[in-house]
Short mmCIF file of C-alpha atoms in Angstrom, two decimals:
data_model
loop_
_atom_site.label_atom_id
_atom_site.label_comp_id
_atom_site.label_asym_id
_atom_site.label_seq_id
_atom_site.Cartn_x
_atom_site.Cartn_y
_atom_site.Cartn_z
CA LYS A 1 2.62 14.95 25.40
CA GLN A 2 1.11 11.51 24.86
CA GLU A 3 2.11 9.77 21.64
CA VAL A 4 0.53 6.55 20.40
CA THR A 5 2.21 4.35 17.81
CA GLN A 6 0.73 1.37 16.00
CA ILE A 7 2.76 -1.29 14.25
CA PRO A 8 2.45 -2.51 11.58
CA ALA A 9 0.77 0.21 9.51
CA ALA A 10 -0.68 -2.41 7.18
CA LEU A 11 -1.08 -6.16 7.29
CA SER A 12 -2.35 -8.71 4.79
CA VAL A 13 -3.03 -12.28 5.92
CA PRO A 14 -4.85 -15.32 4.54
CA GLU A 15 -8.16 -16.27 6.09
CA GLY A 16 -7.89 -18.40 9.22
CA GLU A 17 -4.65 -16.97 10.53
CA ASN A 18 -4.25 -15.70 14.07
CA LEU A 19 -2.73 -12.25 14.21
CA VAL A 20 -1.46 -9.63 16.63
CA LEU A 21 -1.70 -5.87 16.30
CA ASN A 22 0.58 -3.71 18.42
CA CYS A 23 0.05 -0.37 20.12
CA SER A 24 2.54 1.58 22.21
CA PHE A 25 2.14 4.81 24.16
CA THR A 26 4.67 7.13 25.75
CA ASP A 27 2.90 8.26 28.96
CA SER A 28 1.84 5.41 31.24
CA ALA A 29 -0.40 7.64 33.37
CA ILE A 30 -3.60 6.54 31.65
CA TYR A 31 -7.21 5.94 32.69
CA ASN A 32 -7.91 3.38 29.98
CA LEU A 33 -7.14 2.16 26.49
CA GLN A 34 -9.71 1.45 23.78
CA TRP A 35 -9.43 -0.55 20.59
CA PHE A 36 -11.65 0.53 17.69
CA ARG A 37 -12.45 -0.73 14.25
CA GLN A 38 -13.08 1.62 11.33
CA ASP A 39 -14.44 0.56 7.97
CA PRO A 40 -13.64 2.81 4.98
CA GLY A 41 -15.48 6.13 5.19
CA LYS A 42 -17.32 5.08 8.35
CA GLY A 43 -17.24 5.92 12.03
CA LEU A 44 -15.49 4.04 14.81
CA THR A 45 -16.81 0.87 16.39
CA SER A 46 -15.58 0.21 19.91
CA LEU A 47 -14.14 -3.30 20.22
CA LEU A 48 -12.60 -3.49 23.67
CA LEU A 49 -12.00 -1.16 26.58
CA ILE A 50 -9.26 -1.94 29.09
CA GLN A 51 -9.15 0.06 32.30
CA SER A 52 -5.74 1.00 33.69
CA SER A 53 -6.14 -1.53 36.52
CA GLN A 54 -6.85 -4.41 34.12
CA ARG A 55 -4.45 -6.64 32.21
CA GLU A 56 -6.70 -7.92 29.46
CA GLN A 57 -10.19 -8.02 28.00
CA THR A 58 -11.82 -10.56 25.72
CA SER A 59 -14.75 -10.40 23.32
CA GLY A 60 -15.38 -13.36 21.06
CA ARG A 61 -12.34 -13.89 18.83
CA LEU A 62 -10.70 -10.71 20.12
CA ASN A 63 -8.35 -10.44 23.08
CA ALA A 64 -6.61 -7.25 24.13
CA SER A 65 -3.85 -7.00 26.68
CA LEU A 66 -2.41 -4.00 28.47
CA ASP A 67 1.02 -3.57 30.03
CA LYS A 68 0.78 -0.08 31.42
CA SER A 69 4.28 0.05 32.88
CA SER A 70 5.91 -0.67 29.51
CA GLY A 71 3.36 1.40 27.57
CA ARG A 72 2.13 -1.43 25.37
CA SER A 73 -1.08 -3.07 24.30
CA THR A 74 -1.75 -5.87 21.85
CA LEU A 75 -4.93 -6.88 20.05
CA TYR A 76 -5.06 -10.57 19.24
CA ILE A 77 -7.51 -11.71 16.55
CA ALA A 78 -8.08 -15.46 16.36
CA ALA A 79 -9.06 -17.31 13.20
CA SER A 80 -9.26 -14.20 11.04
CA GLN A 81 -12.09 -13.81 8.50
CA PRO A 82 -12.50 -11.59 5.42
CA GLY A 83 -15.09 -9.60 7.39
CA ASP A 84 -12.33 -8.57 9.80
CA SER A 85 -10.79 -6.43 7.05
CA ALA A 86 -10.75 -2.85 8.36
CA THR A 87 -8.49 -0.32 10.03
CA TYR A 88 -7.88 -0.97 13.72
CA LEU A 89 -7.16 2.00 15.96
CA CYS A 90 -6.00 2.12 19.54
CA ALA A 91 -6.57 5.14 21.74
CA VAL A 92 -5.55 6.03 25.27
CA LYS A 93 -7.11 8.45 27.69
CA ASP A 94 -4.35 9.83 29.86
CA THR A 95 -4.68 11.60 33.18
CA GLY A 96 -3.18 14.82 31.87
CA ARG A 97 -5.19 15.51 28.75
CA ARG A 98 -8.35 13.57 29.70
CA ALA A 99 -9.23 13.01 26.04
CA LEU A 100 -8.50 10.13 23.70
CA THR A 101 -5.16 10.19 21.89
CA PHE A 102 -5.24 7.93 18.86
CA GLY A 103 -2.64 5.95 17.01
CA SER A 104 -2.53 6.13 13.22
CA GLY A 105 -4.04 2.67 12.88
CA THR A 106 -3.25 -0.69 11.34
CA ARG A 107 -4.97 -1.43 8.03
CA LEU A 108 -5.82 -5.14 7.98
CA GLN A 109 -6.77 -7.12 4.91
CA VAL A 110 -7.83 -10.74 5.32
CA GLN A 111 -7.75 -12.60 2.02
CA PRO A 112 -10.28 -15.36 1.36
CA LYS B 1 -30.93 1.45 21.95
CA ALA B 2 -30.08 3.79 19.08
CA GLY B 3 -26.44 4.74 18.65
CA VAL B 4 -24.88 8.14 18.22
CA THR B 5 -26.37 9.97 15.26
CA GLN B 6 -24.78 12.76 13.29
CA THR B 7 -26.30 15.07 10.70
CA PRO B 8 -25.73 15.79 7.96
CA ARG B 9 -23.61 12.87 6.79
CA TYR B 10 -22.04 14.82 3.94
CA LEU B 11 -21.44 18.51 3.36
CA ILE B 12 -19.78 20.52 0.63
CA LYS B 13 -18.87 24.12 1.37
CA THR B 14 -16.61 26.77 -0.13
CA ARG B 15 -13.77 28.63 1.53
CA GLY B 16 -14.89 31.44 3.79
CA GLN B 17 -18.30 29.94 4.54
CA GLN B 18 -19.35 28.60 7.92
CA VAL B 19 -20.86 25.26 8.80
CA THR B 20 -22.79 23.70 11.67
CA LEU B 21 -22.71 19.98 12.42
CA SER B 22 -25.08 18.20 14.76
CA CYS B 23 -24.70 15.23 17.07
CA SER B 24 -27.29 13.34 19.11
CA PRO B 25 -25.75 11.12 21.78
CA ILE B 26 -26.96 7.70 22.86
CA SER B 27 -30.09 8.09 24.95
CA GLY B 28 -29.09 8.77 28.55
CA HIS B 29 -25.55 9.80 27.71
CA ARG B 30 -24.65 13.25 28.91
CA SER B 31 -21.08 13.75 27.69
CA VAL B 32 -20.33 14.56 24.05
CA SER B 33 -16.88 14.86 22.47
CA TRP B 34 -15.88 15.93 18.98
CA TYR B 35 -12.90 14.70 16.93
CA GLN B 36 -11.50 15.60 13.54
CA GLN B 37 -10.03 12.92 11.29
CA THR B 38 -7.78 13.79 8.35
CA PRO B 39 -5.38 11.62 6.33
CA GLY B 40 -2.43 13.75 7.39
CA GLN B 41 -3.11 14.34 11.09
CA GLY B 42 -5.23 11.31 11.95
CA LEU B 43 -7.80 11.64 14.72
CA GLN B 44 -7.53 14.76 16.86
CA PHE B 45 -9.62 15.87 19.83
CA LEU B 46 -11.60 19.09 19.40
CA PHE B 47 -13.64 19.51 22.58
CA GLU B 48 -15.90 17.84 25.14
CA TYR B 49 -19.22 19.04 26.55
CA PHE B 50 -21.11 17.99 29.64
CA SER B 51 -24.14 19.65 31.21
CA GLU B 52 -24.11 22.33 28.51
CA THR B 53 -20.56 23.39 29.46
CA GLN B 54 -17.31 22.87 27.62
CA ARG B 55 -15.17 20.76 29.93
CA ASN B 56 -12.13 20.07 27.81
CA LYS B 57 -10.63 21.58 24.68
CA GLY B 58 -8.07 20.45 22.13
CA ASN B 59 -5.54 22.52 20.25
CA PHE B 60 -7.69 24.03 17.50
CA PRO B 61 -8.17 27.67 16.51
CA GLY B 62 -11.09 29.72 17.73
CA ARG B 63 -12.88 29.21 14.40
CA PHE B 64 -13.94 25.88 15.85
CA SER B 65 -16.64 26.17 18.47
CA GLY B 66 -19.39 24.09 19.92
CA ARG B 67 -22.30 23.98 22.26
CA GLN B 68 -24.50 21.51 24.05
CA PHE B 69 -28.20 21.74 24.70
CA SER B 70 -30.21 20.69 27.74
CA ASN B 71 -31.16 17.41 26.03
CA SER B 72 -27.41 16.65 25.60
CA ARG B 73 -27.50 17.13 21.84
CA SER B 74 -24.46 19.00 20.62
CA GLU B 75 -23.50 21.15 17.68
CA MET B 76 -20.13 22.23 16.43
CA ASN B 77 -19.54 25.23 14.25
CA VAL B 78 -16.62 26.07 12.00
CA SER B 79 -16.42 29.63 10.72
CA THR B 80 -14.38 31.05 7.84
CA LEU B 81 -13.76 27.61 6.37
CA GLU B 82 -10.34 26.76 5.00
CA LEU B 83 -9.36 23.99 2.58
CA GLY B 84 -7.58 22.23 5.44
CA ASP B 85 -10.85 21.89 7.34
CA SER B 86 -11.90 19.15 4.92
CA ALA B 87 -12.19 16.12 7.16
CA LEU B 88 -14.41 13.53 8.76
CA TYR B 89 -15.86 15.00 11.94
CA LEU B 90 -16.73 12.40 14.53
CA CYS B 91 -18.86 12.77 17.59
CA ALA B 92 -18.60 10.46 20.59
CA SER B 93 -20.81 10.09 23.63
CA SER B 94 -20.33 8.60 27.07
CA PRO B 95 -22.67 8.24 30.03
CA GLU B 96 -21.11 10.78 32.37
CA LEU B 97 -17.99 12.88 32.74
CA ARG B 98 -16.05 10.04 34.31
CA GLU B 99 -12.50 9.37 33.29
CA HIS B 100 -13.03 5.62 32.94
CA ASP B 101 -16.14 5.76 30.76
CA GLU B 102 -16.13 4.09 27.36
CA GLN B 103 -16.71 6.37 24.38
CA PHE B 104 -19.12 5.45 21.57
CA PHE B 105 -18.71 7.07 18.20
CA GLY B 106 -21.18 8.11 15.55
CA PRO B 107 -20.85 7.59 11.77
CA GLY B 108 -19.32 11.03 11.24
CA THR B 109 -19.96 13.99 8.98
CA ARG B 110 -17.78 14.21 5.89
CA LEU B 111 -17.01 17.90 5.22
CA THR B 112 -15.45 18.92 1.92
CA VAL B 113 -14.26 22.50 1.53
CA LEU B 114 -13.74 23.69 -2.05
#
């Protein structure tokens, strides 16, 4: 059974800092991994999708990497801003279950 | 292009009642998935529909059911509501039933069971 873990559970940083969010998964037989952002009480916004054959994806100040063999992904946020404050979730779609399995998220607060 | 829409956005029901939630996928998307989000269990997969057929199912009791219409819109139904069914129900759509497709989520329906 796929298990996804996100560390840290919460993070508070001053504006302008670069930061890294971590995601690990137990079953490396995956189709892809997605990073999402969730604002309080809202739905999920897809940030980056990394296919199993890819090593990284970039969108603006965001960069996500994937090391499938070790079961790890990182989300790098450059020059953080108060508007980046949200919960960040990673999810994997594995070949067995064929549905997204989510981590519990990292709650990020960027202080002005 | 409009995103995934879900109605209603908020619902309050009492134990024992039933509820129906609706999801309209992104135009042209044919696959719809449903997820439940609770503080204790996080996000959990309910089921996925494609071409009006359930293609995948999570580990939820039979009180949770769904369907998909020919225009790809989907509904999920929860019967005999329990307090523990209080949650944010999220719908996601993707273009086809391909394993590598990205999923796009709607704003969710907040269900409160009293």
